[in-house]
PDB file of C-alpha atoms in Angstrom:
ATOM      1  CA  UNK A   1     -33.878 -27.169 -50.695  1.00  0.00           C
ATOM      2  CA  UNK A   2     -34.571 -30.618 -49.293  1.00  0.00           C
ATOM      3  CA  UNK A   3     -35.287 -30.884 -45.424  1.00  0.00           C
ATOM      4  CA  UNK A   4     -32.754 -32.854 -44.556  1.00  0.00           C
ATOM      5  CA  UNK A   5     -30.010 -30.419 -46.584  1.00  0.00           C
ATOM      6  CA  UNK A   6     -31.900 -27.956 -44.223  1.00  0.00           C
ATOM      7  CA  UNK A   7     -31.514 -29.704 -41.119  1.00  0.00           C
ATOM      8  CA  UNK A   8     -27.997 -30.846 -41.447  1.00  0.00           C
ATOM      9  CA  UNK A   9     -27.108 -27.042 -42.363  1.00  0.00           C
ATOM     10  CA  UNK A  10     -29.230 -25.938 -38.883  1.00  0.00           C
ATOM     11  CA  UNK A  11     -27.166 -28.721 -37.005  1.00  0.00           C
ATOM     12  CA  UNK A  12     -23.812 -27.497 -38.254  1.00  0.00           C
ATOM     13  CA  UNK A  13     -24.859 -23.956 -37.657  1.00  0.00           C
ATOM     14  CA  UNK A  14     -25.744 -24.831 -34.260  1.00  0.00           C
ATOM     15  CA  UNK A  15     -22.369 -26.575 -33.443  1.00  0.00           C
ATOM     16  CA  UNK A  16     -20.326 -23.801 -34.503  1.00  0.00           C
ATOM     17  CA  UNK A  17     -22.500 -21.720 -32.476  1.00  0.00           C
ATOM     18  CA  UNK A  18     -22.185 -23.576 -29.400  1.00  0.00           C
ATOM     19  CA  UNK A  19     -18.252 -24.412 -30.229  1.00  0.00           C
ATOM     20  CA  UNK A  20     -17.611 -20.962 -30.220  1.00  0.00           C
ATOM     21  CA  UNK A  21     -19.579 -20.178 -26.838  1.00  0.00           C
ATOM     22  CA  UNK A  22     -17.716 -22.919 -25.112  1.00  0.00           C
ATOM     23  CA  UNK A  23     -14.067 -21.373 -26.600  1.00  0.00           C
ATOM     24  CA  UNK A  24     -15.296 -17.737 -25.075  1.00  0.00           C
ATOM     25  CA  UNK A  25     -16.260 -19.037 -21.754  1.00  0.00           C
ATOM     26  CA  UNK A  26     -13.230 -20.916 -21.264  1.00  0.00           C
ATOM     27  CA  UNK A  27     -11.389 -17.827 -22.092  1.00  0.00           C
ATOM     28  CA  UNK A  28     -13.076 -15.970 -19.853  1.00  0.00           C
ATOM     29  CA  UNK A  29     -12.811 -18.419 -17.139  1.00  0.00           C
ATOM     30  CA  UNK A  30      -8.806 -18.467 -18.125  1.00  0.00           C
ATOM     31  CA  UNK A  31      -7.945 -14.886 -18.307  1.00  0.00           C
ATOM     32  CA  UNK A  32      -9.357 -14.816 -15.110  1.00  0.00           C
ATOM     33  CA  UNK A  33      -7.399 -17.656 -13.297  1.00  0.00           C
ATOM     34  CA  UNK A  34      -3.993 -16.047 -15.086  1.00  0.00           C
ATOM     35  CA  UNK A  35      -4.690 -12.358 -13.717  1.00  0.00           C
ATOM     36  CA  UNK A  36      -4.972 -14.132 -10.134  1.00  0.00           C
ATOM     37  CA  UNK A  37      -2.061 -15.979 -10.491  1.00  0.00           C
ATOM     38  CA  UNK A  38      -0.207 -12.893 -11.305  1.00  0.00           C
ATOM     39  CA  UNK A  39      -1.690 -11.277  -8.357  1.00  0.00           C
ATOM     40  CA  UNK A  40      -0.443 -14.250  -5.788  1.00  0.00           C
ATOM     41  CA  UNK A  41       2.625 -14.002  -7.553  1.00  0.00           C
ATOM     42  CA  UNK A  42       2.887 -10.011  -6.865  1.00  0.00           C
ATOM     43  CA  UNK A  43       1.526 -10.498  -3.575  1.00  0.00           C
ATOM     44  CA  UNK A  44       3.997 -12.993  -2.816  1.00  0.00           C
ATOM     45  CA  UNK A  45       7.323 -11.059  -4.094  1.00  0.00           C
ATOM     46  CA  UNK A  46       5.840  -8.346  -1.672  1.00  0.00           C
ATOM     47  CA  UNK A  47       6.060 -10.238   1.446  1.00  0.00           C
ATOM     48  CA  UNK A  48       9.552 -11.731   0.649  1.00  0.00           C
ATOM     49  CA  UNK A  49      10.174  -7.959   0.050  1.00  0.00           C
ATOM     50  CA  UNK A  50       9.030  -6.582   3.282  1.00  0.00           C
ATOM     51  CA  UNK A  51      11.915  -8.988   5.099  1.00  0.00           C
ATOM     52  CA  UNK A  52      14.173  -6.705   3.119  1.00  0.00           C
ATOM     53  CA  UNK A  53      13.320  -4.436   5.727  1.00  0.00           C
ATOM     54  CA  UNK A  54      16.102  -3.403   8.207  1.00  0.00           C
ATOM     55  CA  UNK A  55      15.528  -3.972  12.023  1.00  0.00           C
ATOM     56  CA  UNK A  56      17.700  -0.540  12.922  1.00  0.00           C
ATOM     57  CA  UNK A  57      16.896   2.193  10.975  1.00  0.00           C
ATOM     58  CA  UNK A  58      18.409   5.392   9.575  1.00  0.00           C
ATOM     59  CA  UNK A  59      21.258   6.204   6.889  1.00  0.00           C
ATOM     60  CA  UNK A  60      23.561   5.295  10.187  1.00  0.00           C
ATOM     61  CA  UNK A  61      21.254   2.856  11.682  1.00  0.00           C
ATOM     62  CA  UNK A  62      20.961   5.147  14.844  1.00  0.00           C
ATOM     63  CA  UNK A  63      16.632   4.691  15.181  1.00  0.00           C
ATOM     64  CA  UNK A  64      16.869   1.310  16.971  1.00  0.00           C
ATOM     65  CA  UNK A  65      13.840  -1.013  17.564  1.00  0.00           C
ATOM     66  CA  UNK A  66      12.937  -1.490  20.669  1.00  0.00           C
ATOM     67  CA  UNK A  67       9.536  -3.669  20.450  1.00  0.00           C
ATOM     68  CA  UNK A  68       7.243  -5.231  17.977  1.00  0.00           C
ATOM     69  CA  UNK A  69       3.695  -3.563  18.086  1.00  0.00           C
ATOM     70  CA  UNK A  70       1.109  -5.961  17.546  1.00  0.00           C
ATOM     71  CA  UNK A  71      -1.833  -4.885  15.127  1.00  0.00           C
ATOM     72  CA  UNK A  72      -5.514  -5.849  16.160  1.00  0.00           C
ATOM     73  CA  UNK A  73      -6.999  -9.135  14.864  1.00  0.00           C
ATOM     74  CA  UNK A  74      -9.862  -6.819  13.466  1.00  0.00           C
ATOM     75  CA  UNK A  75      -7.692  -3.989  11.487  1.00  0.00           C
ATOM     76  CA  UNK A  76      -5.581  -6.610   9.891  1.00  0.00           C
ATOM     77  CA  UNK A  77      -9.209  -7.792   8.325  1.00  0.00           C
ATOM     78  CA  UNK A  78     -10.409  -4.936   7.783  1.00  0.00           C
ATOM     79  CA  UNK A  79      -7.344  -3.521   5.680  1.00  0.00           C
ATOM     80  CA  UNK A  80      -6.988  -6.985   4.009  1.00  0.00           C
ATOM     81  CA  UNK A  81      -3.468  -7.099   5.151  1.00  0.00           C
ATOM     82  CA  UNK A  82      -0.762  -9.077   2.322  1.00  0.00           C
ATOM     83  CA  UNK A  83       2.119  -7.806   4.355  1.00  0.00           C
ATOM     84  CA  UNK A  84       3.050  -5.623   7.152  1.00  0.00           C
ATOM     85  CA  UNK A  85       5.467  -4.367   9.423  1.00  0.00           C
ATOM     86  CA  UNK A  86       4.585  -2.927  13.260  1.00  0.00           C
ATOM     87  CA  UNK A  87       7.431  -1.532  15.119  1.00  0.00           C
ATOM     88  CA  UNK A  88       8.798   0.906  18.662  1.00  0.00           C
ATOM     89  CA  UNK A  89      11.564   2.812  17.590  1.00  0.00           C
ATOM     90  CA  UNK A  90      13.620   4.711  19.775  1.00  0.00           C
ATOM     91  CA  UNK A  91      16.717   7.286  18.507  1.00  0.00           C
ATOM     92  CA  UNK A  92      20.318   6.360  20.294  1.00  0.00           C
ATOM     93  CA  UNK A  93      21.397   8.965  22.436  1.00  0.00           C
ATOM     94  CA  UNK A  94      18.038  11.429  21.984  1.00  0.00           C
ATOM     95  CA  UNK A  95      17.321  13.099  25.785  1.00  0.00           C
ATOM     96  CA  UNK A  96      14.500  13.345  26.188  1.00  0.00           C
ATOM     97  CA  UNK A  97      14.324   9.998  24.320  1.00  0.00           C
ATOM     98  CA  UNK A  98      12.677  10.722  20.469  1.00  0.00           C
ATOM     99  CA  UNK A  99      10.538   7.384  19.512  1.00  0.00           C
ATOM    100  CA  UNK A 100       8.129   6.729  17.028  1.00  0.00           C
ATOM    101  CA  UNK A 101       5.882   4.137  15.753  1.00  0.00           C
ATOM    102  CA  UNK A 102       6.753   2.662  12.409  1.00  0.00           C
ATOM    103  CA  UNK A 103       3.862   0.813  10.112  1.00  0.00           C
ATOM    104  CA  UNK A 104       4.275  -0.333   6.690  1.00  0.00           C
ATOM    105  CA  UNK A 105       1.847  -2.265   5.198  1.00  0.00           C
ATOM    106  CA  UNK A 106       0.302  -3.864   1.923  1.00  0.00           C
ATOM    107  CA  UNK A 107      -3.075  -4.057   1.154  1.00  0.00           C
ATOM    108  CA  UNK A 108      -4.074  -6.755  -0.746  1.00  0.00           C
ATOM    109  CA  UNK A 109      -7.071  -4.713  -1.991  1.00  0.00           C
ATOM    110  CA  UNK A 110      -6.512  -0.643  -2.471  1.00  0.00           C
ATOM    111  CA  UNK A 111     -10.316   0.162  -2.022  1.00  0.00           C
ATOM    112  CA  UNK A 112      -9.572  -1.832   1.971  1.00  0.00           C
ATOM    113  CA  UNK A 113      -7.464   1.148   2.284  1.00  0.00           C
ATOM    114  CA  UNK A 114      -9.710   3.461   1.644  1.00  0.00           C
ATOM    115  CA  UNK A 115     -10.557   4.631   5.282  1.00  0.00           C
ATOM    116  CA  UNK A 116      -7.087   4.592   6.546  1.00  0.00           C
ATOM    117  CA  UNK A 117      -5.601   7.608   6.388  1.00  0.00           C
ATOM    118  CA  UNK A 118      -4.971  10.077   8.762  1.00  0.00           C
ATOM    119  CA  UNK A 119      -7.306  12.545   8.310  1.00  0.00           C
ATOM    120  CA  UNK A 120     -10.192   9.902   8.847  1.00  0.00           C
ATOM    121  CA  UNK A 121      -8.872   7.496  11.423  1.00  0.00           C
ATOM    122  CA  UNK A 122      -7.420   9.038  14.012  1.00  0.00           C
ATOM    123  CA  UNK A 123     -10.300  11.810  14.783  1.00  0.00           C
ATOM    124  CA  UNK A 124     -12.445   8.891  14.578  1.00  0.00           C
ATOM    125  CA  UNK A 125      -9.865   6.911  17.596  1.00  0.00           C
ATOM    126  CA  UNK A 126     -11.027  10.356  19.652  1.00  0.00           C
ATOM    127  CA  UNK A 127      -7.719  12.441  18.562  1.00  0.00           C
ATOM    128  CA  UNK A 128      -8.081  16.540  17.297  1.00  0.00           C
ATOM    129  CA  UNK A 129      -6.850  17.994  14.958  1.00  0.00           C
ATOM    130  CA  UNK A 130      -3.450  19.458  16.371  1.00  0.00           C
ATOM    131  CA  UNK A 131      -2.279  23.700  16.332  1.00  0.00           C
ATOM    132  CA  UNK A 132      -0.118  23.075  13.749  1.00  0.00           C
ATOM    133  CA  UNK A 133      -1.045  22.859  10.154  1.00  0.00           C
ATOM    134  CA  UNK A 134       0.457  19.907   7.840  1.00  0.00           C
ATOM    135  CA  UNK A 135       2.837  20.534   5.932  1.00  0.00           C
ATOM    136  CA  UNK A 136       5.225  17.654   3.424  1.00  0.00           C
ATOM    137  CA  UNK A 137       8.222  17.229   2.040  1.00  0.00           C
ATOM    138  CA  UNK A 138       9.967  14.775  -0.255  1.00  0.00           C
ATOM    139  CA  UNK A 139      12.457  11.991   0.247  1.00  0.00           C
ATOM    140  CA  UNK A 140      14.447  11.403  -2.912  1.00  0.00           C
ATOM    141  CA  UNK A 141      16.186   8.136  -3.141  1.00  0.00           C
ATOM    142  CA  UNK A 142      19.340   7.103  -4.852  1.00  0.00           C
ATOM    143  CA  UNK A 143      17.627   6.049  -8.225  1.00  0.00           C
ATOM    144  CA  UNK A 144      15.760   9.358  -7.954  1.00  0.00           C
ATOM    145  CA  UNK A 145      12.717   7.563  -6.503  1.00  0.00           C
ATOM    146  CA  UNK A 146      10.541  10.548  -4.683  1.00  0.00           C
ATOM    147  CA  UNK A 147       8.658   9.318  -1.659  1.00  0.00           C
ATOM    148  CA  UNK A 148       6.101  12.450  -1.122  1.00  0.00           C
ATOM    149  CA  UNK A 149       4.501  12.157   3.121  1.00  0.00           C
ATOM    150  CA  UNK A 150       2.086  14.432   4.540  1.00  0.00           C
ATOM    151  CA  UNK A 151       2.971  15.306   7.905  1.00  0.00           C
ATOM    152  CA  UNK A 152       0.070  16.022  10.458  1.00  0.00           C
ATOM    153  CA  UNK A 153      -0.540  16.656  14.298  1.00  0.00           C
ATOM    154  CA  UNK A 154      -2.940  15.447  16.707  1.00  0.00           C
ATOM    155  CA  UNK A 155      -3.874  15.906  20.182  1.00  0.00           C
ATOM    156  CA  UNK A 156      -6.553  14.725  22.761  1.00  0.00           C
ATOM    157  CA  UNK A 157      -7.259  15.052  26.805  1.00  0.00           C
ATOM    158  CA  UNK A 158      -6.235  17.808  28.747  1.00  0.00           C
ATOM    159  CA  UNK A 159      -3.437  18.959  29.456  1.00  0.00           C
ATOM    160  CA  UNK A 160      -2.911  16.999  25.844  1.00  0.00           C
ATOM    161  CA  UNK A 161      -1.130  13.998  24.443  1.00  0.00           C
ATOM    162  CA  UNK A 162       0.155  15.386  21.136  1.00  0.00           C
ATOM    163  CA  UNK A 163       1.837  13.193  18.097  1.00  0.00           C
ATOM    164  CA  UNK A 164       2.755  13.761  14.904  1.00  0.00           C
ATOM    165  CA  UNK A 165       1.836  11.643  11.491  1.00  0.00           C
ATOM    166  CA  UNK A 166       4.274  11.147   8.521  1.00  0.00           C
ATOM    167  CA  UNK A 167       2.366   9.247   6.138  1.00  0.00           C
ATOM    168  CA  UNK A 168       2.490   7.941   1.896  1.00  0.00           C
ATOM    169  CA  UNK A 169       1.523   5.468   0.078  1.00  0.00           C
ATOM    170  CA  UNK A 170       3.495   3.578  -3.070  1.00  0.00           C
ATOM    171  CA  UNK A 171       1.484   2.872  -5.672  1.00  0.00           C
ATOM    172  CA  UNK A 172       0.942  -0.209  -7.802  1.00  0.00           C
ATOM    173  CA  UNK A 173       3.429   0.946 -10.207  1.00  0.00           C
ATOM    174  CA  UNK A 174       5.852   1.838  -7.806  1.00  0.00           C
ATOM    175  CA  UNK A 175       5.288   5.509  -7.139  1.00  0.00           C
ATOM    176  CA  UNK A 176       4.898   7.535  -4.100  1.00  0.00           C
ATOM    177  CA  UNK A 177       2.074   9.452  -3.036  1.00  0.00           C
ATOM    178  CA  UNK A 178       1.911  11.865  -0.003  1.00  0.00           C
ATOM    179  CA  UNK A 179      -2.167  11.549   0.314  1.00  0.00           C
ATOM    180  CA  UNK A 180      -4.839   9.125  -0.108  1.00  0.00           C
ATOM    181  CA  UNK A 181      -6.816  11.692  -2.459  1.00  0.00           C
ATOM    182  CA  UNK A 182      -3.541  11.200  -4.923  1.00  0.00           C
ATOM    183  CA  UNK A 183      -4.364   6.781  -4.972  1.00  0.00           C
ATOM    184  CA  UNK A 184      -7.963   7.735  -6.232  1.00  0.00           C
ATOM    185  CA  UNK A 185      -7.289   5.725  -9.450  1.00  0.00           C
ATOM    186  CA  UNK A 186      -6.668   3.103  -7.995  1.00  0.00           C
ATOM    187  CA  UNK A 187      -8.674   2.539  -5.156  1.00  0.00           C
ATOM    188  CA  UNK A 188     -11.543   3.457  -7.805  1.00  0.00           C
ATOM    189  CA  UNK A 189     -10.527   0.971 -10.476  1.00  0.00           C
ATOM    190  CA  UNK A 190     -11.742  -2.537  -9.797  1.00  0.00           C
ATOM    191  CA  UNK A 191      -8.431  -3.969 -11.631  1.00  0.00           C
ATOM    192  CA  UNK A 192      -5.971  -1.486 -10.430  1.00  0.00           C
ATOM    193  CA  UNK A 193      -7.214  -2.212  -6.965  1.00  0.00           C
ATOM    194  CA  UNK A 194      -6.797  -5.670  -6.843  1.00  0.00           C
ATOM    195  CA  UNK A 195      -2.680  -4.665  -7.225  1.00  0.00           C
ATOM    196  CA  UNK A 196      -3.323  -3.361  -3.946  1.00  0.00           C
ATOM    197  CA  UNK A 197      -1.324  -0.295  -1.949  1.00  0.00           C
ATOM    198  CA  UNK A 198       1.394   0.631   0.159  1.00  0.00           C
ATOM    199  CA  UNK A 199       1.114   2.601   3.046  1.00  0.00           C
ATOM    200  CA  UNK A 200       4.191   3.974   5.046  1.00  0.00           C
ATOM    201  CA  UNK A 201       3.506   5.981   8.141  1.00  0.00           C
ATOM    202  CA  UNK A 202       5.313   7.229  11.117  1.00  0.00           C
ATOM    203  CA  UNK A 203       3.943   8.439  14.467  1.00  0.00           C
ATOM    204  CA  UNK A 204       5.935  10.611  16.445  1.00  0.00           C
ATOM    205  CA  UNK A 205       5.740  11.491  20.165  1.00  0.00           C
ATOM    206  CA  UNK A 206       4.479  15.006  20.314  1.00  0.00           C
ATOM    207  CA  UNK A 207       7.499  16.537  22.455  1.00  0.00           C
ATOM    208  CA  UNK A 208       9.716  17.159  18.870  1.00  0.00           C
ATOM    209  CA  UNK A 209       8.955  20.319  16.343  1.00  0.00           C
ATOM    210  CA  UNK A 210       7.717  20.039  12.925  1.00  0.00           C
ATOM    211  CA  UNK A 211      10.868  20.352  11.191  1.00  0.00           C
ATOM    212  CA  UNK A 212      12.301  17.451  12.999  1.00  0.00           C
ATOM    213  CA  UNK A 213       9.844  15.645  11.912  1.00  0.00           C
ATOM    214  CA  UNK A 214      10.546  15.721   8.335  1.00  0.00           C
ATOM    215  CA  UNK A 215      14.215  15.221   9.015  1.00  0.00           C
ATOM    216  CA  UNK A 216      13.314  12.175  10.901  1.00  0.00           C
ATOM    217  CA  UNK A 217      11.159  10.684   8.004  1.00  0.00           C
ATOM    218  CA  UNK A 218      13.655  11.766   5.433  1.00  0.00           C
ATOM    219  CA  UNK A 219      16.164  10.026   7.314  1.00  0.00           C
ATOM    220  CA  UNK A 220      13.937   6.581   7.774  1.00  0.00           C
ATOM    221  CA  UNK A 221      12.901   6.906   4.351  1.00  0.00           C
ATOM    222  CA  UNK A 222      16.541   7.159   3.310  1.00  0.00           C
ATOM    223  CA  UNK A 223      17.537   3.991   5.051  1.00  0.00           C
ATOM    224  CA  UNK A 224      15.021   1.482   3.608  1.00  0.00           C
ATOM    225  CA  UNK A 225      16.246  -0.420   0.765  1.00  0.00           C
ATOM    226  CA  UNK A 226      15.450   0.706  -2.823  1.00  0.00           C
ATOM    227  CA  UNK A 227      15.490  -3.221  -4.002  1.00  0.00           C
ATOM    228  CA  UNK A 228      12.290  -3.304  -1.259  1.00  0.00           C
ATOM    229  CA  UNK A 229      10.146  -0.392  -2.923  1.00  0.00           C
ATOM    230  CA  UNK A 230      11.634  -2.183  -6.218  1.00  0.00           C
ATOM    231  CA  UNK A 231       9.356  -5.121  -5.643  1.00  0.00           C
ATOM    232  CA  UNK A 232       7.145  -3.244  -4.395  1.00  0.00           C
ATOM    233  CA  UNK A 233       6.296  -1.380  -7.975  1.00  0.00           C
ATOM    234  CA  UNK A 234       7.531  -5.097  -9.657  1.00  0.00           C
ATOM    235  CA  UNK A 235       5.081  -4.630 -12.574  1.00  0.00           C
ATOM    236  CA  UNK A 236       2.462  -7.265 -13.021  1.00  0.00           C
ATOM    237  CA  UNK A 237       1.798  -8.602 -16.504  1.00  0.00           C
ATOM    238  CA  UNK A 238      -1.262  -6.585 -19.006  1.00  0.00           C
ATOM    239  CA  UNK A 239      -3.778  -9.107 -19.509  1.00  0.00           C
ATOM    240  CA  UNK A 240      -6.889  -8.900 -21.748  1.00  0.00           C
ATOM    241  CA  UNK A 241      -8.797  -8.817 -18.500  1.00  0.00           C
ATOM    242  CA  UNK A 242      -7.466  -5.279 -17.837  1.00  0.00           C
ATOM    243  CA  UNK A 243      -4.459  -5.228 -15.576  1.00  0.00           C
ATOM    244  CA  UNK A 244      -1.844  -3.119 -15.699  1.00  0.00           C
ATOM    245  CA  UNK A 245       1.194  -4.046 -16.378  1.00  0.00           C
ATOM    246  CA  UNK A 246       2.720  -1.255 -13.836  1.00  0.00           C
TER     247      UNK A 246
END
């Protein structure tokens, strides 16, 4: 075959060749861009949906906030914070008033989330294990949406402060977890993650019972809007990059 048959079959080769590299890459490169659009779409929807929140809560609005609680400068970093609610909630007409601490939060990031749970940050804040064991229950919604919580106890200095923990977590796809153990998938898949997670928890003053607590949280739980734990389980489109659509 003549050389320059030879070399104008090499240079053709050798522009398909490259063609097709620069068609890949720019795939890549827009997959990529799309899956975090999607995401700043997602996260967006989320923080229009936490304003769906109530102020009052309760089926009959009867926990009324008293104060905002402001969340350190450092936490809010550290748990990559999309969205979140802080509140002092007090129940009308409790004597000795019943009050709890209310925060709900999105994590851009499940794997920032990773540390905060219960069991891990509050002995490490200096609070012990409590007497009581844990113990959880279920919240079932009108659309038949569970919301599973763990409930724990803690206590620290002496005599002792006590409290009590109702916490979950809603999922990417919009399902409810009572423990962090039960979010492994996605706080261990790089893709998953990036949908982020819910948490819900409640602190209670120590001077109620266990099974007040759970009535408590049912009855919170009850009163937040299902169109808010809607958007939060909104799905996000599958992409070839590996997203779930959930």
């Amino acid at each position: 075959m003549p050389d320059r048959f030879i070399d104008k079959f090499r240079h053709r080769r050798l522009s398909i060749m490259a063609s097709l590299g620069i068609l890949i890459l720019a795939s890549g490169f827009t997959i990529e861009d799309s899956d975090s659009e999607l995401i700043e779409q997602r996260q967006a929807r989320i923080v229009e949906a936490f304003e769906m929140l109530p102020q009052d809560l309760g089926l009959n609005r009867t926990w009324l906030k008293s104060a905002d609680v402001e969340i350190p400068t450092s936490q809010e970093r550290m748990l990559d914070l999309n969205a979140h609610v802080s509140r002092r909630y007090q129940l009308l007409g409790s004597a000795p008033p019943s009050r709890f601490t209310l925060f709900f939060a999105h994590s851009s990031d499940a794997r920032s989330m990773a540390g905060h749970h219960p069991p891990n940050c509050y002995p490490a804040s200096g609070w012990l294990p409590g007497e009581v064991g844990v113990d959880e229950s279920v919240a079932i919604l009108a659309n038949g949406r569970t919301l599973p919580f763990r409930v724990y106890s803690f206590q620290r200095g002496d005599p002792g402060k006590e409290i009590w923990v109702a916490n979950g977590f809603v999922l990417p796809d919009g399902s409810g977890v009572g423990t962090l153990a039960e979010a492994g998938g996605v706080i261990g898949n790089a893709e998953q993650s990036r949908l982020g997670l819910v948490q819900y928890q409640f602190v209670f003053d120590g001077d109620i019972d266990l099974q007040e607590v759970i009535e408590f949280t049912d009855d919170v739980l009850l009163s937040i809007p299902n169109a808010l734990f809607d958007a939060l389980g909104a799905p996000a489109p599958l992409t070839s990059n590996g997203v779930s659509n959930d």
